[in-house]
């Protein structure tokens, strides 16, 4: 079941945490199959807020960048998202496991430091996306973790 939780995760052996910047981030897929999103979690850590996207069947190709507003995949309509700055996180060749997830679109409202809300903004033709509403534009970082397969977005406070 997808749930909100405070989490502490360790990077894969030998990996280092990338720096916080406002530049777009992206990562390649670790699987040639369709990745299945099973869990979305948010957590608060000293100096940053964390969003973790957990996948079955490896991690998909992904990207994260600041946008003026988040647009819903498929309809092209703006996504209502609180905050003054918005990150758009996109996963390619992905689907959401609605059996273990929620039937309704995924929304998390952590009410923590910089992160105001995480909201699903699309699940259309193999592309799954989320909008992150932030209090202001701050540095962020994105990286992949293993065992289980995850894509992590950290937002500085």
Coordinates of C-alpha atoms in Angstrom, one line a residue:
X1 CA 0.0 0.0 0.0
X2 CA 1.3 3.5 -0.8
X3 CA 1.7 5.4 2.4
X4 CA 3.4 8.5 3.9
X5 CA 6.3 7.6 6.2
X6 CA 9.4 9.1 7.7
X7 CA 12.2 7.2 6.2
X8 CA 16.0 6.9 6.4
X9 CA 17.6 5.4 3.4
X10 CA 21.2 4.4 2.6
X11 CA 22.8 4.8 -0.9
X12 CA 24.1 1.8 -2.7
X13 CA 27.6 0.9 -1.7
X14 CA 30.2 3.1 -3.3
X15 CA 27.7 5.8 -4.3
X16 CA 27.8 9.4 -3.1
X17 CA 24.9 11.8 -2.7
X18 CA 24.9 14.4 -5.5
X19 CA 24.9 18.1 -4.6
X20 CA 21.8 20.3 -4.3
X21 CA 21.3 22.6 -7.4
X22 CA 18.3 24.1 -9.2
X23 CA 19.3 22.5 -12.5
X24 CA 17.3 19.7 -14.1
X25 CA 18.2 16.1 -13.2
X26 CA 17.8 12.8 -15.0
X27 CA 18.7 9.2 -14.8
X28 CA 18.7 6.2 -17.1
X29 CA 16.5 3.1 -16.7
X30 CA 18.0 0.1 -15.0
X31 CA 15.5 -2.3 -16.7
X32 CA 14.3 -2.9 -20.3
X33 CA 10.9 -3.9 -18.9
X34 CA 8.1 -1.6 -17.8
X35 CA 8.9 -0.4 -14.2
X36 CA 6.0 -0.7 -11.7
X37 CA 5.6 2.1 -9.2
X38 CA 4.6 0.5 -5.9
X39 CA 5.1 3.1 -3.2
X40 CA 5.5 6.9 -2.8
X41 CA 6.9 8.1 0.6
X42 CA 7.8 11.4 2.0
X43 CA 10.2 12.1 4.9
X44 CA 11.8 14.9 6.7
X45 CA 15.6 14.8 7.3
X46 CA 18.0 17.4 8.8
X47 CA 18.4 20.1 6.1
X48 CA 16.1 18.5 3.5
X49 CA 12.8 16.9 2.7
X50 CA 12.8 13.6 0.8
X51 CA 10.4 12.0 -1.7
X52 CA 11.0 8.3 -2.5
X53 CA 9.4 6.5 -5.5
X54 CA 9.8 2.8 -5.0
X55 CA 9.6 0.5 -8.1
X56 CA 9.3 -3.2 -8.8
X57 CA 11.2 -4.5 -11.9
X58 CA 14.0 -1.9 -11.7
X59 CA 14.0 1.8 -12.0
X60 CA 12.7 3.6 -15.1
X61 CA 14.3 6.5 -17.0
X62 CA 13.4 9.6 -15.0
X63 CA 13.8 13.4 -15.0
X64 CA 13.1 16.2 -12.6
X65 CA 13.0 19.9 -13.3
X66 CA 11.5 23.2 -12.2
X67 CA 8.4 24.3 -14.2
X68 CA 6.2 27.4 -14.1
X69 CA 3.3 25.1 -13.5
X70 CA 2.6 21.4 -13.6
X71 CA 0.4 20.2 -16.4
X72 CA -1.6 16.9 -16.2
X73 CA -0.4 14.3 -18.7
X74 CA -3.1 13.4 -21.2
X75 CA -5.5 16.2 -20.6
X76 CA -3.0 19.1 -20.7
X77 CA -4.9 20.9 -17.9
X78 CA -3.0 22.6 -15.1
X79 CA -2.6 20.6 -11.9
X80 CA -3.8 22.4 -8.7
X81 CA -0.7 22.3 -6.5
X82 CA 0.0 24.5 -3.5
X83 CA 3.3 26.3 -3.3
X84 CA 5.3 29.1 -5.0
X85 CA 7.7 26.8 -6.9
X86 CA 7.1 23.5 -8.7
X87 CA 9.2 20.5 -9.6
X88 CA 7.9 18.1 -12.3
X89 CA 9.1 14.5 -11.9
X90 CA 8.6 12.2 -14.9
X91 CA 9.1 8.4 -15.2
X92 CA 9.1 6.8 -18.7
X93 CA 8.1 3.2 -19.4
X94 CA 6.3 3.0 -16.1
X95 CA 2.9 2.1 -14.7
X96 CA 1.4 2.4 -11.2
X97 CA 0.4 -0.8 -9.4
X98 CA -3.1 0.2 -8.6
X99 CA -3.7 -3.1 -6.9
X100 CA -1.2 -2.3 -4.1
X101 CA -1.5 1.4 -4.5
X102 CA -4.6 3.6 -4.1
X103 CA -7.3 3.6 -6.8
X104 CA -7.4 7.4 -6.8
X105 CA -4.5 9.5 -7.9
X106 CA -1.6 9.7 -5.3
X107 CA -1.3 12.8 -3.2
X108 CA 0.9 13.4 -0.2
X109 CA 0.8 16.5 2.0
X110 CA 3.7 16.3 4.4
X111 CA 3.5 19.9 5.8
X112 CA 7.3 20.0 6.3
X113 CA 10.1 22.4 5.5
X114 CA 10.2 23.2 1.8
X115 CA 7.9 20.5 0.5
X116 CA 4.2 21.4 0.6
X117 CA 2.6 18.6 -1.5
X118 CA 3.4 15.7 -3.8
X119 CA 0.7 15.0 -6.3
X120 CA 0.3 12.6 -9.2
X121 CA 0.1 14.5 -12.4
X122 CA -0.2 11.8 -14.9
X123 CA -0.4 8.1 -15.7
X124 CA -0.8 8.1 -19.4
X125 CA 0.7 5.8 -22.2
X126 CA 3.6 4.5 -20.1
X127 CA 4.5 7.9 -18.6
X128 CA 3.9 8.5 -14.9
X129 CA 4.5 12.0 -13.5
X130 CA 4.3 13.9 -10.2
X131 CA 4.3 17.5 -9.2
X132 CA 6.0 18.7 -6.1
X133 CA 4.8 21.9 -4.7
X134 CA 7.4 23.9 -2.8
X135 CA 7.3 26.9 -0.5
X136 CA 10.0 28.5 -2.7
X137 CA 12.6 27.6 -5.3
X138 CA 15.5 25.8 -3.6
X139 CA 18.2 23.4 -4.5
X140 CA 17.3 19.8 -5.1
X141 CA 19.0 16.5 -6.0
X142 CA 17.8 13.3 -7.6
X143 CA 19.4 9.9 -7.6
X144 CA 18.7 6.2 -7.8
X145 CA 19.0 3.6 -5.0
X146 CA 18.9 -0.1 -5.0
X147 CA 17.5 -3.0 -3.0
X148 CA 14.6 -2.1 -3.4
X149 CA 14.7 -0.1 -6.6
X150 CA 14.0 3.6 -5.9
X151 CA 14.3 7.1 -7.3
X152 CA 14.9 9.7 -4.6
X153 CA 14.3 13.4 -4.8
X154 CA 15.7 15.5 -2.0
X155 CA 14.6 19.1 -1.6
X156 CA 16.8 21.5 0.5
X157 CA 15.2 23.5 3.2

